[in-house]
GROMACS .gro file of N, CA and C in nm:
model
  324
    1MET      N    1  -1.611   0.688  -0.207
    1MET     CA    2  -1.480   0.695  -0.264
    1MET      C    3  -1.397   0.795  -0.182
    2GLU      N    4  -1.274   0.757  -0.155
    2GLU     CA    5  -1.179   0.844  -0.085
    2GLU      C    6  -1.074   0.889  -0.186
    3VAL      N    7  -1.042   1.015  -0.184
    3VAL     CA    8  -0.937   1.069  -0.271
    3VAL      C    9  -0.822   1.111  -0.181
    4GLY      N   10  -0.702   1.070  -0.218
    4GLY     CA   11  -0.586   1.103  -0.137
    4GLY      C   12  -0.465   1.135  -0.222
    5PHE      N   13  -0.376   1.213  -0.165
    5PHE     CA   14  -0.249   1.246  -0.229
    5PHE      C   15  -0.141   1.176  -0.147
    6THR      N   16  -0.071   1.083  -0.209
    6THR     CA   17   0.031   1.004  -0.141
    6THR      C   18   0.169   1.055  -0.177
    7THR      N   19   0.250   1.078  -0.075
    7THR     CA   20   0.390   1.116  -0.095
    7THR      C   21   0.476   1.020  -0.015
    8VAL      N   22   0.567   0.953  -0.084
    8VAL     CA   23   0.661   0.861  -0.021
    8VAL      C   24   0.801   0.916  -0.051
    9ASP      N   25   0.878   0.948   0.054
    9ASP     CA   26   1.007   1.015   0.038
    9ASP      C   27   1.125   0.921   0.017
   10SER      N   28   1.107   0.793   0.049
   10SER     CA   29   1.216   0.697   0.032
   10SER      C   30   1.154   0.561   0.001
   11PRO      N   31   1.232   0.467  -0.048
   11PRO     CA   32   1.175   0.336  -0.082
   11PRO      C   33   1.095   0.277   0.035
   12LEU      N   34   0.986   0.211   0.001
   12LEU     CA   35   0.897   0.151   0.101
   12LEU      C   36   0.842   0.020   0.047
   13ASP      N   37   0.860  -0.086   0.122
   13ASP     CA   38   0.805  -0.218   0.093
   13ASP      C   39   0.694  -0.239   0.196
   14CYS      N   40   0.570  -0.251   0.152
   14CYS     CA   41   0.455  -0.259   0.243
   14CYS      C   42   0.427  -0.400   0.294
   15THR      N   43   0.511  -0.497   0.261
   15THR     CA   44   0.487  -0.637   0.299
   15THR      C   45   0.459  -0.652   0.449
   16GLU      N   46   0.547  -0.599   0.532
   16GLU     CA   47   0.530  -0.615   0.676
   16GLU      C   48   0.412  -0.536   0.730
   17LEU      N   49   0.380  -0.422   0.670
   17LEU     CA   50   0.264  -0.345   0.714
   17LEU      C   51   0.138  -0.430   0.705
   18TYR      N   52   0.124  -0.503   0.596
   18TYR     CA   53   0.005  -0.586   0.578
   18TYR      C   54   0.009  -0.710   0.667
   19ARG      N   55   0.125  -0.774   0.676
   19ARG     CA   56   0.137  -0.897   0.754
   19ARG      C   57   0.116  -0.871   0.902
   20VAL      N   58   0.191  -0.776   0.957
   20VAL     CA   59   0.182  -0.747   1.101
   20VAL      C   60   0.046  -0.687   1.136
   21GLY      N   61  -0.012  -0.612   1.043
   21GLY     CA   62  -0.142  -0.551   1.067
   21GLY      C   63  -0.258  -0.649   1.063
   22GLY      N   64  -0.229  -0.773   1.026
   22GLY     CA   65  -0.334  -0.874   1.027
   22GLY      C   66  -0.422  -0.876   0.903
   23MET      N   67  -0.372  -0.822   0.793
   23MET     CA   68  -0.451  -0.826   0.669
   23MET      C   69  -0.464  -0.972   0.625
   24PRO      N   70  -0.583  -1.015   0.585
   24PRO     CA   71  -0.602  -1.153   0.541
   24PRO      C   72  -0.502  -1.191   0.431
   25GLY      N   73  -0.429  -1.298   0.451
   25GLY     CA   74  -0.331  -1.343   0.354
   25GLY      C   75  -0.207  -1.256   0.345
   26GLY      N   76  -0.197  -1.155   0.433
   26GLY     CA   77  -0.082  -1.066   0.431
   26GLY      C   78  -0.078  -0.974   0.310
   27VAL      N   79  -0.195  -0.949   0.250
   27VAL     CA   80  -0.203  -0.862   0.133
   27VAL      C   81  -0.304  -0.750   0.157
   28CYS      N   82  -0.294  -0.646   0.078
   28CYS     CA   83  -0.388  -0.534   0.088
   28CYS      C   84  -0.522  -0.574   0.027
   29THR      N   85  -0.629  -0.550   0.099
   29THR     CA   86  -0.762  -0.588   0.053
   29THR      C   87  -0.836  -0.473  -0.014
   30CYS      N   88  -0.767  -0.362  -0.036
   30CYS     CA   89  -0.829  -0.244  -0.097
   30CYS      C   90  -0.782  -0.230  -0.242
   31PRO      N   91  -0.874  -0.222  -0.338
   31PRO     CA   92  -0.831  -0.192  -0.475
   31PRO      C   93  -0.790  -0.045  -0.482
   32HIS      N   94  -0.690  -0.017  -0.562
   32HIS     CA   95  -0.641   0.121  -0.574
   32HIS      C   96  -0.646   0.167  -0.719
   33TYR      N   97  -0.702   0.284  -0.739
   33TYR     CA   98  -0.700   0.352  -0.868
   33TYR      C   99  -0.615   0.475  -0.846
   34GLY      N  100  -0.535   0.515  -0.945
   34GLY     CA  101  -0.454   0.633  -0.922
   34GLY      C  102  -0.380   0.682  -1.043
   35TYR      N  103  -0.302   0.785  -1.018
   35TYR     CA  104  -0.218   0.849  -1.119
   35TYR      C  105  -0.085   0.883  -1.054
   36ILE      N  106   0.025   0.848  -1.120
   36ILE     CA  107   0.159   0.873  -1.067
   36ILE      C  108   0.210   1.005  -1.124
   37PHE      N  109   0.241   1.099  -1.035
   37PHE     CA  110   0.301   1.227  -1.077
   37PHE      C  111   0.452   1.214  -1.092
   38THR      N  112   0.516   1.158  -0.989
   38THR     CA  113   0.661   1.135  -0.992
   38THR      C  114   0.691   0.998  -0.933
   39GLY      N  115   0.801   0.939  -0.977
   39GLY     CA  116   0.842   0.810  -0.922
   39GLY      C  117   0.767   0.694  -0.984
   40SER      N  118   0.747   0.589  -0.903
   40SER     CA  119   0.678   0.469  -0.952
   40SER      C  120   0.617   0.393  -0.835
   41LEU      N  121   0.526   0.305  -0.868
   41LEU     CA  122   0.457   0.221  -0.771
   41LEU      C  123   0.441   0.083  -0.833
   42ARG      N  124   0.483  -0.017  -0.760
   42ARG     CA  125   0.481  -0.155  -0.809
   42ARG      C  126   0.388  -0.238  -0.722
   43ALA      N  127   0.315  -0.330  -0.784
   43ALA     CA  128   0.226  -0.420  -0.711
   43ALA      C  129   0.257  -0.564  -0.750
   44SER      N  130   0.270  -0.649  -0.648
   44SER     CA  131   0.282  -0.794  -0.673
   44SER      C  132   0.159  -0.859  -0.615
   45TYR      N  133   0.129  -0.978  -0.664
   45TYR     CA  134   0.009  -1.050  -0.623
   45TYR      C  135   0.049  -1.190  -0.576
   46PRO      N  136   0.091  -1.201  -0.448
   46PRO     CA  137   0.138  -1.330  -0.396
   46PRO      C  138   0.032  -1.440  -0.408
   47ASN      N  139   0.082  -1.560  -0.430
   47ASN     CA  140  -0.003  -1.679  -0.436
   47ASN      C  141  -0.109  -1.673  -0.545
   48THR      N  142  -0.079  -1.599  -0.652
   48THR     CA  143  -0.169  -1.593  -0.768
   48THR      C  144  -0.083  -1.607  -0.894
   49ASP      N  145  -0.151  -1.618  -1.005
   49ASP     CA  146  -0.081  -1.620  -1.134
   49ASP      C  147  -0.072  -1.480  -1.195
   50MET      N  148  -0.120  -1.380  -1.123
   50MET     CA  149  -0.117  -1.244  -1.177
   50MET      C  150   0.026  -1.192  -1.184
   51PRO      N  151   0.063  -1.133  -1.295
   51PRO     CA  152   0.199  -1.078  -1.305
   51PRO      C  153   0.214  -0.950  -1.224
   52GLU      N  154   0.335  -0.922  -1.182
   52GLU     CA  155   0.366  -0.797  -1.114
   52GLU      C  156   0.338  -0.682  -1.210
   53GLU      N  157   0.292  -0.569  -1.155
   53GLU     CA  158   0.262  -0.451  -1.236
   53GLU      C  159   0.337  -0.331  -1.180
   54THR      N  160   0.378  -0.240  -1.268
   54THR     CA  161   0.443  -0.117  -1.226
   54THR      C  162   0.379   0.001  -1.298
   55ALA      N  163   0.347   0.105  -1.222
   55ALA     CA  164   0.299   0.231  -1.279
   55ALA      C  165   0.408   0.334  -1.256
   56THR      N  166   0.439   0.411  -1.359
   56THR     CA  167   0.545   0.512  -1.350
   56THR      C  168   0.487   0.650  -1.379
   57ALA      N  169   0.569   0.751  -1.355
   57ALA     CA  170   0.526   0.890  -1.372
   57ALA      C  171   0.453   0.909  -1.505
   58GLY      N  172   0.336   0.974  -1.495
   58GLY     CA  173   0.256   1.000  -1.613
   58GLY      C  174   0.155   0.892  -1.646
   59GLU      N  175   0.149   0.785  -1.565
   59GLU     CA  176   0.058   0.675  -1.592
   59GLU      C  177  -0.053   0.666  -1.488
   60ALA      N  178  -0.170   0.626  -1.534
   60ALA     CA  179  -0.281   0.591  -1.445
   60ALA      C  180  -0.270   0.442  -1.416
   61TYR      N  181  -0.326   0.399  -1.303
   61TYR     CA  182  -0.318   0.258  -1.268
   61TYR      C  183  -0.443   0.211  -1.196
   62PHE      N  184  -0.460   0.079  -1.199
   62PHE     CA  185  -0.558   0.009  -1.117
   62PHE      C  186  -0.489  -0.115  -1.065
   63PHE      N  187  -0.481  -0.128  -0.932
   63PHE     CA  188  -0.428  -0.248  -0.869
   63PHE      C  189  -0.542  -0.311  -0.790
   64PRO      N  190  -0.591  -0.428  -0.832
   64PRO     CA  191  -0.702  -0.491  -0.759
   64PRO      C  192  -0.659  -0.537  -0.619
   65ALA      N  193  -0.757  -0.565  -0.537
   65ALA     CA  194  -0.730  -0.618  -0.403
   65ALA      C  195  -0.646  -0.745  -0.414
   66GLY      N  196  -0.567  -0.772  -0.310
   66GLY     CA  197  -0.484  -0.891  -0.308
   66GLY      C  198  -0.340  -0.864  -0.346
   67HIS      N  199  -0.298  -0.740  -0.333
   67HIS     CA  200  -0.163  -0.702  -0.374
   67HIS      C  201  -0.074  -0.665  -0.256
   68ILE      N  202   0.054  -0.652  -0.284
   68ILE     CA  203   0.150  -0.589  -0.195
   68ILE      C  204   0.211  -0.475  -0.274
   69LEU      N  205   0.216  -0.356  -0.214
   69LEU     CA  206   0.271  -0.239  -0.282
   69LEU      C  207   0.417  -0.218  -0.246
   70TYR      N  208   0.492  -0.169  -0.345
   70TYR     CA  209   0.633  -0.136  -0.329
   70TYR      C  210   0.658   0.000  -0.393
   71TYR      N  211   0.712   0.090  -0.316
   71TYR     CA  212   0.758   0.219  -0.368
   71TYR      C  213   0.910   0.205  -0.377
   72ASP      N  214   0.962   0.189  -0.498
   72ASP     CA  215   1.105   0.165  -0.516
   72ASP      C  216   1.186   0.294  -0.517
   73GLU      N  217   1.118   0.407  -0.518
   73GLU     CA  218   1.184   0.537  -0.521
   73GLU      C  219   1.087   0.641  -0.465
   74PRO      N  220   1.134   0.763  -0.438
   74PRO     CA  221   1.041   0.867  -0.395
   74PRO      C  222   0.928   0.880  -0.498
   75THR      N  223   0.805   0.888  -0.449
   75THR     CA  224   0.689   0.885  -0.538
   75THR      C  225   0.580   0.977  -0.486
   76THR      N  226   0.511   1.042  -0.580
   76THR     CA  227   0.389   1.116  -0.547
   76THR      C  228   0.278   1.065  -0.639
   77ALA      N  229   0.162   1.044  -0.580
   77ALA     CA  230   0.050   0.987  -0.656
   77ALA      C  231  -0.082   1.039  -0.603
   78LEU      N  232  -0.179   1.046  -0.691
   78LEU     CA  233  -0.317   1.073  -0.655
   78LEU      C  234  -0.387   0.939  -0.651
   79GLU      N  235  -0.458   0.909  -0.542
   79GLU     CA  236  -0.526   0.780  -0.530
   79GLU      C  237  -0.675   0.799  -0.509
   80LEU      N  238  -0.751   0.708  -0.570
   80LEU     CA  239  -0.895   0.700  -0.554
   80LEU      C  240  -0.924   0.558  -0.505
   81ASN      N  241  -0.986   0.547  -0.388
   81ASN     CA  242  -1.006   0.416  -0.326
   81ASN      C  243  -1.148   0.405  -0.271
   82PRO      N  244  -1.207   0.285  -0.277
   82PRO     CA  245  -1.335   0.265  -0.210
   82PRO      C  246  -1.319   0.292  -0.060
   83ALA      N  247  -1.404   0.375  -0.004
   83ALA     CA  248  -1.387   0.422   0.134
   83ALA      C  249  -1.380   0.308   0.236
   84TYR      N  250  -1.470   0.212   0.229
   84TYR     CA  251  -1.473   0.105   0.328
   84TYR      C  252  -1.346   0.020   0.321
   85ALA      N  253  -1.306  -0.019   0.201
   85ALA     CA  254  -1.186  -0.101   0.185
   85ALA      C  255  -1.062  -0.026   0.230
   86LEU      N  256  -1.055   0.103   0.200
   86LEU     CA  257  -0.941   0.183   0.244
   86LEU      C  258  -0.935   0.192   0.395
   87GLN      N  259  -1.050   0.205   0.461
   87GLN     CA  260  -1.052   0.212   0.607
   87GLN      C  261  -0.998   0.084   0.669
   88GLN      N  262  -1.033  -0.031   0.612
   88GLN     CA  263  -0.980  -0.158   0.661
   88GLN      C  264  -0.828  -0.161   0.649
   89CYS      N  265  -0.777  -0.112   0.539
   89CYS     CA  266  -0.632  -0.107   0.516
   89CYS      C  267  -0.565  -0.013   0.616
   90MET      N  268  -0.622   0.104   0.636
   90MET     CA  269  -0.565   0.202   0.730
   90MET      C  270  -0.569   0.148   0.872
   91ASP      N  271  -0.676   0.077   0.909
   91ASP     CA  272  -0.684   0.016   1.042
   91ASP      C  273  -0.572  -0.085   1.061
   92ALA      N  274  -0.543  -0.164   0.959
   92ALA     CA  275  -0.435  -0.262   0.968
   92ALA      C  276  -0.300  -0.192   0.985
   93MET      N  277  -0.278  -0.084   0.912
   93MET     CA  278  -0.152  -0.011   0.925
   93MET      C  279  -0.139   0.052   1.063
   94GLU      N  280  -0.251   0.096   1.119
   94GLU     CA  281  -0.248   0.150   1.256
   94GLU      C  282  -0.213   0.040   1.356
   95ARG      N  283  -0.266  -0.080   1.336
   95ARG     CA  284  -0.230  -0.192   1.424
   95ARG      C  285  -0.080  -0.222   1.413
   96THR      N  286  -0.025  -0.211   1.293
   96THR     CA  287   0.119  -0.233   1.272
   96THR      C  288   0.199  -0.130   1.350
   97ALA      N  289   0.159  -0.003   1.340
   97ALA     CA  290   0.229   0.103   1.412
   97ALA      C  291   0.220   0.082   1.562
   98THR      N  292   0.103   0.041   1.610
   98THR     CA  293   0.084   0.016   1.753
   98THR      C  294   0.173  -0.100   1.799
   99ALA      N  295   0.178  -0.206   1.719
   99ALA     CA  296   0.262  -0.321   1.753
   99ALA      C  297   0.410  -0.281   1.757
  100ALA      N  298   0.452  -0.199   1.663
  100ALA     CA  299   0.592  -0.154   1.660
  100ALA      C  300   0.623  -0.068   1.782
  101GLN      N  301   0.531   0.019   1.819
  101GLN     CA  302   0.550   0.104   1.936
  101GLN      C  303   0.558   0.019   2.062
  102GLN      N  304   0.472  -0.081   2.072
  102GLN     CA  305   0.472  -0.170   2.189
  102GLN      C  306   0.605  -0.245   2.198
  103THR      N  307   0.655  -0.290   2.084
  103THR     CA  308   0.783  -0.362   2.081
  103THR      C  309   0.895  -0.272   2.132
  104ARG      N  310   0.896  -0.146   2.088
  104ARG     CA  311   0.999  -0.052   2.134
  104ARG      C  312   0.988  -0.028   2.284
  105THR      N  313   0.865  -0.017   2.334
  105THR     CA  314   0.843   0.005   2.476
  105THR      C  315   0.891  -0.115   2.557
  106ASP      N  316   0.863  -0.236   2.508
  106ASP     CA  317   0.902  -0.358   2.580
  106ASP      C  318   1.053  -0.372   2.585
  107VAL      N  319   1.124  -0.329   2.482
  107VAL     CA  320   1.269  -0.341   2.476
  107VAL      C  321   1.334  -0.243   2.573
  108ASN      N  322   1.277  -0.126   2.587
  108ASN     CA  323   1.335  -0.024   2.675
  108ASN      C  324   1.291  -0.050   2.814
   0.00000   0.00000   0.00000
């Protein structure tokens, strides 16, 4: 299990992070358990019948694998994630950052 403190300073839609990073189906494959200190965190489940879920300040949450995360406002949260699944997610986000950097280099 990995424990992390997440701080997001402005709205963030993770759709492209997952898609460009090569996550299967363009969704996060890591289940997330957590607690929201400030702000909110929303999860949608594309191509499923699962309803969108939102966790707000003072709430604990569980978002199963197969989601897209949205931070609609500045948010701080404590997260507990299975280590292996989280590493796969972080690797995908690193690929996204690398692809973005390469695109900027190619343009200049």
